[in-house]
Short mmCIF file of C-alpha atoms and ligand atoms in Angstrom, two decimals:
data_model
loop_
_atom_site.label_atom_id
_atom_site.label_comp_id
_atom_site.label_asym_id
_atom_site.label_seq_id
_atom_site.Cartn_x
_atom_site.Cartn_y
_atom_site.Cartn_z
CA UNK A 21 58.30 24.73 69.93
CA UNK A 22 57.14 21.42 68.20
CA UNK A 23 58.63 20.95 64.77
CA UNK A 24 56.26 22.13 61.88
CA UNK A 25 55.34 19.82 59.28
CA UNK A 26 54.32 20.81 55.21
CA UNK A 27 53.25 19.52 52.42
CA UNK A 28 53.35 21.02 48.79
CA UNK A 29 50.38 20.46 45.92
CA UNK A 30 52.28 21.66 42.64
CA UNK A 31 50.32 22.44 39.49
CA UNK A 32 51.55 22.76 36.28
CA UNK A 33 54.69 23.48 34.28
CA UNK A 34 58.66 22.63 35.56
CA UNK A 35 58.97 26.58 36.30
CA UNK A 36 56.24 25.46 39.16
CA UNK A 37 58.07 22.21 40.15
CA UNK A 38 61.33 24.06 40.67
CA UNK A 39 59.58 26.66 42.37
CA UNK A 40 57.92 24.51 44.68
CA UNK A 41 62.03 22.89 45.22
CA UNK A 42 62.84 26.29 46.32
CA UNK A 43 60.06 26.24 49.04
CA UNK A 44 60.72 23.32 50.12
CA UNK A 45 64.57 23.87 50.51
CA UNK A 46 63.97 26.90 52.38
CA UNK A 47 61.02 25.51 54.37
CA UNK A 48 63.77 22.75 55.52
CA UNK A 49 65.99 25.25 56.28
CA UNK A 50 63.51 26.69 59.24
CA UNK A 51 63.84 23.29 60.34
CA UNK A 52 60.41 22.36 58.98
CA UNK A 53 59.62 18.59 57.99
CA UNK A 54 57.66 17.62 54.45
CA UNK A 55 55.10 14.74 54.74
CA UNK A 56 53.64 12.90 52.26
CA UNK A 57 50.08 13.58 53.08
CA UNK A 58 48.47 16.63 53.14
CA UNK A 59 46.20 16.27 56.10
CA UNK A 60 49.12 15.56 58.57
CA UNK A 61 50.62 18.88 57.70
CA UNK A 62 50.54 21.68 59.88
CA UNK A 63 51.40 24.05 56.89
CA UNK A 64 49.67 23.08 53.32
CA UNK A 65 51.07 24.91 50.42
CA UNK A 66 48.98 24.81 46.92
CA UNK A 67 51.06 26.45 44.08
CA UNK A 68 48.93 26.78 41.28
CA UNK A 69 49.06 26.93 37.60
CA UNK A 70 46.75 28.98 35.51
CA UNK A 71 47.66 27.93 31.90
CA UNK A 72 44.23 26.54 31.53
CA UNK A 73 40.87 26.44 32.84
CA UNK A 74 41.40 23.17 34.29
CA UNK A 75 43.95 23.91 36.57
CA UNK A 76 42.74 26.48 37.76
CA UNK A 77 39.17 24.40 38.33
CA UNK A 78 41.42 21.48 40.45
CA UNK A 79 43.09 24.61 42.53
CA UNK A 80 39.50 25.57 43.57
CA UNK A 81 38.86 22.01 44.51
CA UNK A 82 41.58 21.20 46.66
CA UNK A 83 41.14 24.83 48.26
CA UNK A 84 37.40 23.70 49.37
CA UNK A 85 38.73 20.72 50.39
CA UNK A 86 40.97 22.46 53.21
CA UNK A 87 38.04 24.27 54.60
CA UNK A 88 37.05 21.83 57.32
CA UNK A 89 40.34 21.72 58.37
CA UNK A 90 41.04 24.85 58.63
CA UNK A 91 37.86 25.17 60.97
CA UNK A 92 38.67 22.18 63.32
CA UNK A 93 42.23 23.68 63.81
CA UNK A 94 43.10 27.41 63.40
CA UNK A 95 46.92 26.71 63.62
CA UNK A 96 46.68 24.95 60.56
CA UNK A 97 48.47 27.46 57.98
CA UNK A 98 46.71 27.59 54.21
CA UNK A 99 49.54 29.05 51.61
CA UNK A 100 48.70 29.74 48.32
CA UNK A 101 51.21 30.67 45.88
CA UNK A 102 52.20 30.58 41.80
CA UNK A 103 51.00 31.82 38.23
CA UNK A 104 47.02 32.35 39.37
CA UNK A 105 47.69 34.50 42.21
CA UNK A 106 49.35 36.80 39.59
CA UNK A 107 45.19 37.20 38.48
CA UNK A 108 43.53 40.37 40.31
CA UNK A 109 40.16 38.02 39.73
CA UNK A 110 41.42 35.30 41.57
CA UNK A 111 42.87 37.31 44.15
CA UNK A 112 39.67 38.79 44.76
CA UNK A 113 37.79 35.65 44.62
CA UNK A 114 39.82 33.97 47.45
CA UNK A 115 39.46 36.64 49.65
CA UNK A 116 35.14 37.03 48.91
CA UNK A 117 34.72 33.05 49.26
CA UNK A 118 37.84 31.41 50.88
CA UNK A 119 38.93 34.37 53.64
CA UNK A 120 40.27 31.60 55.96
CA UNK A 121 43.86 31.51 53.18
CA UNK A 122 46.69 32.57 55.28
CA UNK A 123 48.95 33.56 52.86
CA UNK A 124 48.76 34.78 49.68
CA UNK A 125 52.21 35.40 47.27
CA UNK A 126 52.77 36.10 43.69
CA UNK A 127 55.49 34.03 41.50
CA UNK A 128 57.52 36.98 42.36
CA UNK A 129 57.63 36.91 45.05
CA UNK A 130 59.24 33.39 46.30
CA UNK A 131 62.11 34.79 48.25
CA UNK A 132 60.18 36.40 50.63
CA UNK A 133 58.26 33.30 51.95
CA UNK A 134 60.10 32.26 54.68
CA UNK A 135 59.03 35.98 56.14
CA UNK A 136 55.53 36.02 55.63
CA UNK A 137 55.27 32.53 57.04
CA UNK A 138 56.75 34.07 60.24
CA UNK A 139 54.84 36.92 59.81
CA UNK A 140 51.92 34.88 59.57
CA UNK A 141 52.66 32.80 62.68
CA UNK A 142 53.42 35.47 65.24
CA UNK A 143 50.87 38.31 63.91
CA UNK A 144 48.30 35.87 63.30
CA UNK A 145 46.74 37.29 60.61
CA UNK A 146 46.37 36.99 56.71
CA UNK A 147 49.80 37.81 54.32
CA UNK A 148 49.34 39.20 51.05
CA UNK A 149 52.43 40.35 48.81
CA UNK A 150 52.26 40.30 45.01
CA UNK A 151 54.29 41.97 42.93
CA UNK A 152 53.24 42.81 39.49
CA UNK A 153 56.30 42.39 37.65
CA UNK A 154 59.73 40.59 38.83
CA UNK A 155 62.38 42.89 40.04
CA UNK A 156 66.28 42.00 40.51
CA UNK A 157 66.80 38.20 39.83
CA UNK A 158 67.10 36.71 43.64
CA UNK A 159 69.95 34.50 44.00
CA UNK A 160 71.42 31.77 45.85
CA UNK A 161 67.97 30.23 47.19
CA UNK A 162 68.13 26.80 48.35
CA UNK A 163 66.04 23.77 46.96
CA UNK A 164 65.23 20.34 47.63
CA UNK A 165 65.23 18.25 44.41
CA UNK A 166 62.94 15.59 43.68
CA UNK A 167 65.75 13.18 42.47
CA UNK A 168 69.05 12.79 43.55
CA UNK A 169 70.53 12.58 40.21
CA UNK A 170 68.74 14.96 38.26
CA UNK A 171 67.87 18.73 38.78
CA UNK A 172 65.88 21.83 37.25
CA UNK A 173 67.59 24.90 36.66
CA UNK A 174 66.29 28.02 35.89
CA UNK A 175 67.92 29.90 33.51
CA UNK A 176 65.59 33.04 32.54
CA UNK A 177 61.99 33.89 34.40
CA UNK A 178 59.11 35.15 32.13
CA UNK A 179 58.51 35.83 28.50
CA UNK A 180 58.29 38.64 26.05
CA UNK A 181 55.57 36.79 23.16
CA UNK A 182 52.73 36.83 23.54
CA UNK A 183 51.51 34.37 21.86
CA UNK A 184 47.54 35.36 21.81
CA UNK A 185 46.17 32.36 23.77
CA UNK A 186 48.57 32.26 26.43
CA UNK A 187 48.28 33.81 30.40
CA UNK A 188 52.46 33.53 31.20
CA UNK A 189 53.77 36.92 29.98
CA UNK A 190 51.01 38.01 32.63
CA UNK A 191 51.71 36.07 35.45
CA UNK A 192 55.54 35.43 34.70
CA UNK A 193 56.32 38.78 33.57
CA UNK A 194 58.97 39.86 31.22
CA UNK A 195 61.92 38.36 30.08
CA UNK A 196 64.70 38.49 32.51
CA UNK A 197 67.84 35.88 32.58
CA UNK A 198 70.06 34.63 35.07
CA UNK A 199 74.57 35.50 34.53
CA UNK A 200 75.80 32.73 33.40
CA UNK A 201 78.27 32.78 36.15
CA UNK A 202 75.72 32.20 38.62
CA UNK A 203 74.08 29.21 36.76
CA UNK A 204 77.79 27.87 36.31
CA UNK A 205 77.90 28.00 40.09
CA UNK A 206 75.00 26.39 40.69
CA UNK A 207 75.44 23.77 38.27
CA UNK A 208 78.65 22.96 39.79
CA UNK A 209 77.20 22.75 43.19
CA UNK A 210 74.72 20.25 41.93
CA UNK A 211 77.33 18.05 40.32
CA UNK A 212 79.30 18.38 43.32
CA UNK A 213 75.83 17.07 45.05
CA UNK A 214 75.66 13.69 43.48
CA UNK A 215 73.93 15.60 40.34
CA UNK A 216 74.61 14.06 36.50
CA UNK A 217 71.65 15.65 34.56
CA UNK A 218 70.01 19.09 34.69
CA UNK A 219 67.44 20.73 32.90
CA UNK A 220 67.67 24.25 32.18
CA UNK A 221 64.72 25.86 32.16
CA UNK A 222 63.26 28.70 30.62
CA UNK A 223 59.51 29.55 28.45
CA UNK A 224 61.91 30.41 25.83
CA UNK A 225 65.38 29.25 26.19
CA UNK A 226 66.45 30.30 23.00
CA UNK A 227 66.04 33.64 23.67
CA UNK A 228 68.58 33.45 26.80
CA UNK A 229 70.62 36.71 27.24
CA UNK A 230 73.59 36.40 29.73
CA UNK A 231 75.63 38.72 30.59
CA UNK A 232 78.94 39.75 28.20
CA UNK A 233 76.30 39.05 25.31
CA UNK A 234 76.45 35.15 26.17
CA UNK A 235 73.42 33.46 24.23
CA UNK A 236 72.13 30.32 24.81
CA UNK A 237 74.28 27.99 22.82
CA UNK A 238 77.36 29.77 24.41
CA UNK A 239 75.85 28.74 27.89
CA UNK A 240 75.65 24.90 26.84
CA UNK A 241 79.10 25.15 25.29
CA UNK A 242 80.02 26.46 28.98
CA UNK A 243 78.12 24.35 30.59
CA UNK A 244 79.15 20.99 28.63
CA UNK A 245 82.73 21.88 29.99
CA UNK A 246 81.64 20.81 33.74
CA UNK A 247 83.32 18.05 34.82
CA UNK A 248 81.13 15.03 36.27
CA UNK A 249 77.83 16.59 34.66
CA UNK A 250 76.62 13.82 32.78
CA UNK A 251 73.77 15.32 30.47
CA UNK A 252 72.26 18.64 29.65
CA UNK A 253 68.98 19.15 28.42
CA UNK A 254 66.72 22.28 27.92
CA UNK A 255 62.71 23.70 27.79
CA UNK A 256 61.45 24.75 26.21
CA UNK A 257 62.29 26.23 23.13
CA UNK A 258 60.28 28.77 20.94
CA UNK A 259 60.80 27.61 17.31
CA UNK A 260 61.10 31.49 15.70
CA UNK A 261 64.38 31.65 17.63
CA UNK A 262 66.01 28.40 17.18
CA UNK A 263 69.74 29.35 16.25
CA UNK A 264 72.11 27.72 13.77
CA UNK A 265 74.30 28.06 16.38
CA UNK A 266 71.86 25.28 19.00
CA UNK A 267 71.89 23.18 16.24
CA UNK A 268 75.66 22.90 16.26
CA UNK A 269 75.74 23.08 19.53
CA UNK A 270 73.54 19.17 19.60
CA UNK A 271 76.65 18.20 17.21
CA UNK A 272 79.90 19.62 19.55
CA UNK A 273 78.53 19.19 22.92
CA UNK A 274 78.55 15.90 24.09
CA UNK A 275 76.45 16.15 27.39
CA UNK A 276 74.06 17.85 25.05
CA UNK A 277 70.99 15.29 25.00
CA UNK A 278 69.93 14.27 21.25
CA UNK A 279 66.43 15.61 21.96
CA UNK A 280 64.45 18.39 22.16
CA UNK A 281 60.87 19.82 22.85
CA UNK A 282 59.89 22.59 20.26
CA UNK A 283 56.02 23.43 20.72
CA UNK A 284 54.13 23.47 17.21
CA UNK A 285 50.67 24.41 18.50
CA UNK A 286 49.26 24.18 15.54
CA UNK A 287 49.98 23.11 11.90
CA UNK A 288 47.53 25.73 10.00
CA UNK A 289 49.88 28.83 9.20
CA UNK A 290 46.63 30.85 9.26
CA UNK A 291 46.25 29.78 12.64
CA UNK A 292 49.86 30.48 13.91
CA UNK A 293 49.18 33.89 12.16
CA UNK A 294 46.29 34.16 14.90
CA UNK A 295 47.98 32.64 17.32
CA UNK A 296 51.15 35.40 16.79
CA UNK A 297 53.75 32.74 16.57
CA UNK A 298 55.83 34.29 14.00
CA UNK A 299 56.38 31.14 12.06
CA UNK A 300 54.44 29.42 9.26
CA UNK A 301 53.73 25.69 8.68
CA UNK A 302 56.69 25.21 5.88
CA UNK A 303 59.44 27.23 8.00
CA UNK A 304 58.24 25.08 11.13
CA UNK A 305 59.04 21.83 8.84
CA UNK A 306 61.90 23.30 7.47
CA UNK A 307 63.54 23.79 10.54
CA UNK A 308 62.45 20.26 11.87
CA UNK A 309 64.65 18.49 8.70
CA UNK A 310 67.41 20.73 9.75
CA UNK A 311 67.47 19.63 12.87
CA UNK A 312 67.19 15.95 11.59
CA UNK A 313 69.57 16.21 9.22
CA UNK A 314 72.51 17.82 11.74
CA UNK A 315 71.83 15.89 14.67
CA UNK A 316 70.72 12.20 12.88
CA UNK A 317 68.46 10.72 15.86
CA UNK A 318 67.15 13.60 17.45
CA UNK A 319 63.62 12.53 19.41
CA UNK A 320 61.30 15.48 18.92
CA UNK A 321 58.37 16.53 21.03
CA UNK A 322 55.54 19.77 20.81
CA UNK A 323 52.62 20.74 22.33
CA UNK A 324 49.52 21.40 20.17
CA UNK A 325 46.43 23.16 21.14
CA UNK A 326 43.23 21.67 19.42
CA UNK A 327 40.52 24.31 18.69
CA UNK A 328 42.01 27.82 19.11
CA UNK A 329 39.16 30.36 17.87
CA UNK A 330 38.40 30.10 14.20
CA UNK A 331 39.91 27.12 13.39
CA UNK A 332 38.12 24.91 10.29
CA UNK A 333 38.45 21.54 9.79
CA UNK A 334 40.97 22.59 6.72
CA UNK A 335 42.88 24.17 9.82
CA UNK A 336 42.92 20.96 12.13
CA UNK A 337 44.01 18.73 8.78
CA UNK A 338 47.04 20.80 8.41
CA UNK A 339 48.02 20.19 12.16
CA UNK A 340 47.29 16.47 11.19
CA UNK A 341 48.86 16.94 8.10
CA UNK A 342 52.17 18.61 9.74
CA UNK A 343 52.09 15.64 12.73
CA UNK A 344 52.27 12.97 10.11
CA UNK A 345 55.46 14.57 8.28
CA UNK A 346 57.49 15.70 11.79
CA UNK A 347 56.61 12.56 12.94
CA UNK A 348 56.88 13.41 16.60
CA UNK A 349 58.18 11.02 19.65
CA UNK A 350 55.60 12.43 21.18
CA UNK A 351 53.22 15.56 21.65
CA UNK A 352 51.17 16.98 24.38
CA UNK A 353 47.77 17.71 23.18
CA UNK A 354 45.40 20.62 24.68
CA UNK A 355 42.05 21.80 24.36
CA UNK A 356 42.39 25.51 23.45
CA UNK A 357 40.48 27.44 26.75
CA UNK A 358 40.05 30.55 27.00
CA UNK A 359 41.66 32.39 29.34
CA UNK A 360 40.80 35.91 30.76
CA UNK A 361 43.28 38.65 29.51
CA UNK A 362 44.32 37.42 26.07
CA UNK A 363 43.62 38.66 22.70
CA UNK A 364 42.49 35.63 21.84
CA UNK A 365 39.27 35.62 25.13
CA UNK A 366 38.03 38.32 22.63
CA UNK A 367 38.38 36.57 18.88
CA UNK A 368 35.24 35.25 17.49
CA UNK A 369 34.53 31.98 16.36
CA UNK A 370 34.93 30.38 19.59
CA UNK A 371 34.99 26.31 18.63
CA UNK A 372 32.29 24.36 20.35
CA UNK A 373 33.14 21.92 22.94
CA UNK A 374 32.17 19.09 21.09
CA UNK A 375 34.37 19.80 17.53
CA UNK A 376 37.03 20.33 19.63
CA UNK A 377 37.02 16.65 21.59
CA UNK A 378 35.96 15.23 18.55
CA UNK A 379 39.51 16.65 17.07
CA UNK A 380 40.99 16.26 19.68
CA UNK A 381 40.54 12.41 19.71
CA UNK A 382 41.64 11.99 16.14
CA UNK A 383 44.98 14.14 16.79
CA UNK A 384 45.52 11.67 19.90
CA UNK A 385 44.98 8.33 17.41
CA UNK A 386 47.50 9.74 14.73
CA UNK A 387 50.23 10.86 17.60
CA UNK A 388 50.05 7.69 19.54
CA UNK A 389 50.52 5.30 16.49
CA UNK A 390 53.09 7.29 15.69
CA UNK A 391 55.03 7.49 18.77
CA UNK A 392 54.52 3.38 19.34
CA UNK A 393 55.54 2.57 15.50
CA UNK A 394 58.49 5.23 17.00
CA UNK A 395 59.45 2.95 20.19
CA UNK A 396 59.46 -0.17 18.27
CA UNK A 397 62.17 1.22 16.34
CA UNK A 398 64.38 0.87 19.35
CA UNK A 399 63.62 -3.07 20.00
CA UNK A 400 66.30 -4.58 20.05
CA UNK A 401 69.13 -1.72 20.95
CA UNK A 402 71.28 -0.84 24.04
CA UNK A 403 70.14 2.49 25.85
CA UNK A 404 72.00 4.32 28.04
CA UNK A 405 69.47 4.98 30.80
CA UNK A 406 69.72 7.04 33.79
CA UNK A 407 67.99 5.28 36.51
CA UNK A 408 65.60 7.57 38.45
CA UNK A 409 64.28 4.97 41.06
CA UNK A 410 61.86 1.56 41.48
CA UNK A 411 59.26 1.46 38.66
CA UNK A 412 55.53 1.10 39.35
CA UNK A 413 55.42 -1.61 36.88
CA UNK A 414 56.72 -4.53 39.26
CA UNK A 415 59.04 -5.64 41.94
CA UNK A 416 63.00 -5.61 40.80
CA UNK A 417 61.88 -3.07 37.91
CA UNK A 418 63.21 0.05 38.19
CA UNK A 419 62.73 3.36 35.80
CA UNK A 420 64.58 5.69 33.88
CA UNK A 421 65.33 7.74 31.23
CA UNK A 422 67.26 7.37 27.56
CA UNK A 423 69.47 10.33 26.15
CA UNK A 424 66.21 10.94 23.95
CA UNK A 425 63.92 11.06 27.12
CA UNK A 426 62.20 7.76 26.69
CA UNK A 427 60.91 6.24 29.30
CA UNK A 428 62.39 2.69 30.17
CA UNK A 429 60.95 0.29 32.71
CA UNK A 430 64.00 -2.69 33.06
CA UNK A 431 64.75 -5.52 35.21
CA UNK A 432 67.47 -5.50 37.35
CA UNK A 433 68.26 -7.56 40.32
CA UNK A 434 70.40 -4.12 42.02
CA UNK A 435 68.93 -1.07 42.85
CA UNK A 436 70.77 1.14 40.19
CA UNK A 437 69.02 4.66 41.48
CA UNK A 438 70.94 7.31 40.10
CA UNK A 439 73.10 5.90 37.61
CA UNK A 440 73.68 5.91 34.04
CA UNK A 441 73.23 2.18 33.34
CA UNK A 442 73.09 0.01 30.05
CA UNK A 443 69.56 -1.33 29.46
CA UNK A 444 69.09 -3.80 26.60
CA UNK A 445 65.50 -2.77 24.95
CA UNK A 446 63.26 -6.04 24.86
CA UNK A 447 59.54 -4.45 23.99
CA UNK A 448 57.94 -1.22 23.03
CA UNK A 449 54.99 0.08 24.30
CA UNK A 450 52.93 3.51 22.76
CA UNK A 451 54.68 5.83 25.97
CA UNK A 452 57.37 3.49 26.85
CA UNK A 453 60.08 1.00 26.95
CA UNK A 454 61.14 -2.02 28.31
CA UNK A 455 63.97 -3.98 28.85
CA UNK A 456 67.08 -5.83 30.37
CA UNK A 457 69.87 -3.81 33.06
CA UNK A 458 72.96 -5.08 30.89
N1 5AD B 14 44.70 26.77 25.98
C1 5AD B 14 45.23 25.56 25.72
N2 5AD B 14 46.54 25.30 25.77
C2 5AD B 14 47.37 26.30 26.11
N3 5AD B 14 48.71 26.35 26.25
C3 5AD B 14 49.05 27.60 26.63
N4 5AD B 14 47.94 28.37 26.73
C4 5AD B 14 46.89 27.58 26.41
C5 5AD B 14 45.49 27.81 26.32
N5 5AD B 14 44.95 28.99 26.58
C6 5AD B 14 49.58 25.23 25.98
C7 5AD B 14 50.58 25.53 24.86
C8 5AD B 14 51.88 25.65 25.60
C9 5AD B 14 51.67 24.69 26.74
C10 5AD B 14 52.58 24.85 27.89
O1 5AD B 14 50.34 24.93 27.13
O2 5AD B 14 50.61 24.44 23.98
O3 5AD B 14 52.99 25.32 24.81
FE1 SF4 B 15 53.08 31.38 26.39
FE2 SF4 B 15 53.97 31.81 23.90
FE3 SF4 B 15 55.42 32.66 26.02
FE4 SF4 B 15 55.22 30.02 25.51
S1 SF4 B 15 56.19 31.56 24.17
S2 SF4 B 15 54.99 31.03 27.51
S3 SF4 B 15 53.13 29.85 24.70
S4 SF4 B 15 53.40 33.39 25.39
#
């Protein structure tokens, strides 16, 4: 039989890019090949994010866009997989207008790919299997990383908050985490792989249970012991549970990265009230000092959604207001949209479209002058950057990232891929550096 060929469209989160690893490494393992375009695939995978409305407007897109193909060549296999297929509406929309899908699986149901791709290709005929919640924690999957140097590793699936706005708990399920023994194992495969940074990964790290009651900061503490791992880092964290204990941990462990994401979503404590965050605006700044104060250097980053139901303009100038006194590195900034299934679909006081660009544009002017007066701070200093391959920016430029995840575009006459490299800093830009390889 000729070799199959796949290709992968990932939207969304680093839960869906590590998902979409796993495919791949077990697509590779049934001697499959990945190609870069979609049309010269025989199978086309589209793992989709539903965390808002426009994601789950481009997964429609690209579906329609596979129709034709689909119709000039029945062999060609149409997989569709991740957080919307969790969605009974969605479900039952691709089946009314887009019958020709192949297969259909849930985000719990990733292990069992391989099978319904076989199934799929000797009964010729459509694969469905979603499971509503996830079961036993599946082990030992294979994955093909993106970079050679640096990999995502999940440490818990799911989330227990409920945080009014948002679709995960319902399409990740609950909380469940991984024994630290198993991620131990796999990070020491990795670094025995050519591996010097990984990423745990988790929608709410902090709230990590191992087994033999080992928390999260005991994991980093274990996991900082690894010899030839490089750098640790972590996402995301939910600020209510941010222990004294990770906060240390930033001060003992040296592969512990000096930075850290920690998602504000909004700076009105009314709003966060609304938004059932369990935090207020002055305990969210409080903590942000502390962590300042411990770990001198930190680079911070949130997310902040613009426009959740009922916010006033007094609202929106305490997110402004809170922006300007955390002083972020950076922020990712969302329109709230609504999404079916949430307490919050059903609040009143929906914002108009048009108050919330028109915030939305004056929260993007205060972050970005903050985050290049930020960068220009660093003119001038040495960075220890690990080099993640060629920049876009120019021939002999490759890219990279600081301790404090900047982004660093430098000049170097050697390809440096995959190592930790000293890069003098020579300009700042508003999402980036540049420099010098030392
Ligand atoms: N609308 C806008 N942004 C959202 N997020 C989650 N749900 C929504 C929504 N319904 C944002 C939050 C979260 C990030 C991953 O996505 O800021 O932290
Ligand atoms: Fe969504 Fe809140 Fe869970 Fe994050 S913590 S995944 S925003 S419910």
């Amino acid at each position: 039989m000729k070799e199959k060929t796949f290709h992968i469209t990932t939207f969304g989160c680093q839960m869906n890019e590590h998902d979409s690893e796993v495919m791949a490494g077990m697509l590779l393992e049934k001697g499959f090949t990945p190609v870069k375009e979609r049309k010269d695939a025989d199978v086309a995978i589209i793992n989709t994010c539903s965390v808002r409305d426009n994601a789950d407007k481009r997964f429609f897109g690209t579906l329609g866009q596979l129709k034709h193909r689909k119709k000039d060549d029945p062999n060609f296999l149409v997989c569709v997989c991740g957080c919307m297929m969790q969605q009974q509406h969605v479900i039952d929309t691709i089946k009314a207008r887009y019958p020709w899908v192949d297969i259909i699986f849930g985000t719990h149901n990733i292990h069992q790919f391989p099978e319904l791709i076989d199934n799929a290709l000797n009964e010729k005929k459509k694969q469905v299997e979603i499971w509503p919640d996830g079961g036993e924690i599946v082990e030992g999957l294979p994955a093909k990383r993106l970079f050679e140097s640096k990999a995502l590793v999940n440490i818990m699936f799911g989330c227990n908050n409920f945080c009014t706005y948002c679709i995960v708990p319902y399409t990740r399920g609950r909380e469940r985490s991984r024994k630290p023994s198993e991620i131990l194992r796999e990070v020491r495969e990795l670094v025995a792989d050519g591996v010097k940074e990984i990423m745990l990964l988790g929608q709410n790290v902090n709230s990590y249970k191992g087994a033999d009651g080992v928390d999260f900061a005991a994991l980093i503490y274990m996991l900082n012991e690894i010899e030839g791992l490089e750098r640790i880092r972590f996402m995301t964290s939910h600020p209510k549970d941010l222990s004294d204990k990770l906060i240390q941990a930033f001060v003992d462990c040296d592969k512990l990265c000096k930075n850290i994401h920690l998602p504000v979503q909004s700076g009105s404590s009314r709003i966060l009230k609304a938004m059932n965050r369990h935090y207020d605006k002055e305990q969210y700044l409080a903590l942000v000092e502390k962590l300042k104060t411990a770990v001198p250097g930190i680079t911070m980053s949130t997310d902040i959604i613009v426009g959740f139901p009922g916010e006033t303009e007094e609202d929106f100038a305490e997110t402004l207001d809170l922006v300007s006194k955390a002083r972020y590195d950076s922020a990712f900034t969302f329109l709230y949209s609504i999404r079916k299934g949430t307490p919050a679909e059903k609040y009143e006081d929906q914002i108009p479209e048009e108050v919330k660009h028109e915030r939305f544009n004056r929260l993007v002017e205060l972050m970005n002058g903050i985050s290049a007066e930020k960068n220009a701070a660093y003119v001038g200093t040495v960075q220890q950057v690990l080099v993640e391959g060629p920049s876009k920016t120019g021939s002999k430029t490759f890219a990279g990232r600081t301790d404090g995840f900047k982004l660093v575009n430098f000049r170097s006459e050697t390809d440096m891929t995959g190592k930790l490299v000293d890069v003098k800093i020579t300009k700042s830009n508003t999402f980036s550096l540049e420099g010098e390889i030392l």
